[in-house]
Amino acid sequence: PMDHLRSAFSRMLQVRKQRYSRFTLQPTEDGERHVEIKLCEDSAEADRQPGGSPCFRPASLQHMCFCGLAFLLTICLGCLIGVICSRKLQVALPSCESPSGMTTVSQPKMSPAADIPAEETELTWKDISQLLKHKLTSASFTKALSEFDSSGGAAGSEEDERLGDLIFNQFKEQSMEPWTDQHYVQLQTPDSQRPNRVRFGSAVFYPEGYLAYSAPGSVEGKLVYGNYGRQEDLQVLHTHNVGLEGSVLLLRAGNISFAEQVANAAANGAAAVLIYPDPEQHTYRQNTPLYGHVHLGSGDPYTPGFPSFNHTQFPPTQSSGLPKIPAQTLTARDAIVLLQNISGPEAAADSGFKGGLSSLVYRLGGEENITVEVNNVLVNRKIHNVFGVIKGFIDPDRYVVLGAQRDAWGKGYTRATVGTSVLVELAKAVRQMVERDGFQPRRSIIFASWSAGEYGSVGATEWLEGYMSSIGQKVVTYISLDGVVMGSGSFVASASPLLYSLLESTMKEVQEPAGSGTLYSRIGPGTWEASVMRPMKMDDPAYPFLAFAGIPSISFHFISKNTDSYMYYGTDLDNKDHLNYQTGHKTGEVAAAAAQVAGQMALRLAHDHLLKLDTRGYSSLLQNAVSRVYKRILQLSQSGQLKEVNPKWVVRARGSFNRAANSIKLAMDNTDLTDQEACRILNDRLMRVESTLLSPYESPVETPFRHLLLGRGPHTLASIAECTDMESLRVQLALATWNLQGCANAMMGNIWDINDKY
């Protein structure tokens, strides 16, 4: 039938084959080409074209009617075939039932375009924050704390190395490309053949504890009790005419570091120092040995300013912070014997000299002789730091570093175990967020496990000294995880002012580990800074990063109420049971909250287009420091002691700093966040602030902590405000002024944006 239909159509239409029209491109005088289309218009021309033309001859009426009928017949036939096929398909469908009896129909095959997945949306900060919160649980920390709890690992010991290998393998399992760096450092230990000794009358003590980096030797002198050994305490002794020259100064531990106690004593003429834990602050058993170090600095004191990779390539030298007098610790029980037999005047009741031994009269002494013999020896130990990294996707050469020490005197549960557990669990959580949840940090996050932290952040400082040229202005921030859990009920922190704003926003997001609300809501708005922030001390593990390397740094602690330290530090009582008691047996929960604080800050710094470093945080600190210098210079000028020195120069430098800070804030408010180059340039300006506050005029050998505002030495604004040597004051003021002006210039960015008139 179909052949008959085709035949009918052919006879009815009787048309010639269609020929395609010709398209020609005719060039015009101006060189352009135009399309010329030729169509057949008359029959004469069409007849001359072989194969016919698109011109149709009219068909007869009979043929047209027959064509219409054939067309209708074709439609009817097609409909009939469609109905028959549809019924056959419906009959076959029940055979495709699933085992459960549900009828399933196969889906039509999608086109290639439909197979393309939708574009992934970037995670918001709220998404990232919630992901981190769900991954950091108290259960995971309870397991980690158990895994890293050890019998104690002194720096360079087999246990220290075992823990380092364990951390390395954990990072390796997380595909964090771990690596190590090794250092050969000089550590000091007691001589097993010649123990340290203290002789007072007929009593002779052989203390187990010791102070690393003490000067060796034997000294005899008058025994003097000097409270904590602070400058104000030593002034009380002068007031009572108790001489310190050649004396042996008995001090109670606390308030300032062992190194500062010994340095103050030596500066006032003392010949030796004895330090003990007084029951007023240390309520543990009285025969507990006490350990620590007395290097007024950080790192290996026998390679100051350069790394301890191999001692043979460096000339022998020593840190200026090494003490020149012997120093030794005593137990509280031994100290009681001394205090019971000391004579001399009694300090005033309001002097704060009276300790926790209520049965004793705390006399100042200065009459009885005592002998101190220290025989510590230097040993060369190989230590290694362990690192893992989660690389950034946009700026991988910018790093946020989190670190924790793993060595300790004794078990070191609070000192090392908790920080190491937080470090590893936080690394696992962030790695999972990248692999499973689509988190893509802009900047890299480095996780570091340090050795020899108990000797004064030796491992961390050696790393800074060894790689400063590589990491100089690439480390965005350092977050210390040492001692993050010391108890519960209170929260304190020490940080660069650049990080105050970041900490405040973090406290608003992290929940209290025990109780309702956030860390911030418990303190209350407007008072958080006074309640939480503390000046960063020299023995803070974050201090070398801030004051030596010029890196914005922070350390924080969950701590028991009405305390400012952890009394078990430096003893063999720093164990799991004592920390559990301090946290109300919620160490896992508090550790999870501490990880939240560190993690929120690190991820915020790694995620945001613009670094959350607030230059305005330095405004009040700088204002107070410059104001003190200005008043001091004005006072000396008016008295005639200082001539031809204008204090307005340092005030102008402070003004330049403030203008530069405002310029950065304005740029941040107006920067297009989609412009990666603009964001990077602005972030570089932010990262210059801390590093350019380091004095370029001070030697890292003589003055390692070169920070103009937060360092230690004659170059700081605080020291200039108290300087009594007029010539030294004149020089240091000029250098400090240009140090501050140079920082302001660096913050401005482009050289042509600097328009200060000097």
mmCIF file of C-alpha atoms in Angstrom, residues 142 178 180 245 506 641:
data_model
loop_
_atom_site.group_PDB
_atom_site.id
_atom_site.type_symbol
_atom_site.label_atom_id
_atom_site.label_comp_id
_atom_site.label_asym_id
_atom_site.label_seq_id
_atom_site.Cartn_x
_atom_site.Cartn_y
_atom_site.Cartn_z
ATOM 1 C CA THR A 142 38.578 11.378 76.058
ATOM 2 C CA PRO A 178 54.185 15.362 57.639
ATOM 3 C CA THR A 180 60.296 16.872 60.901
ATOM 4 C CA GLU A 245 74.972 42.348 98.148
ATOM 5 C CA THR A 506 35.190 33.746 68.711
ATOM 6 C CA GLN A 641 68.602 67.320 82.664
#
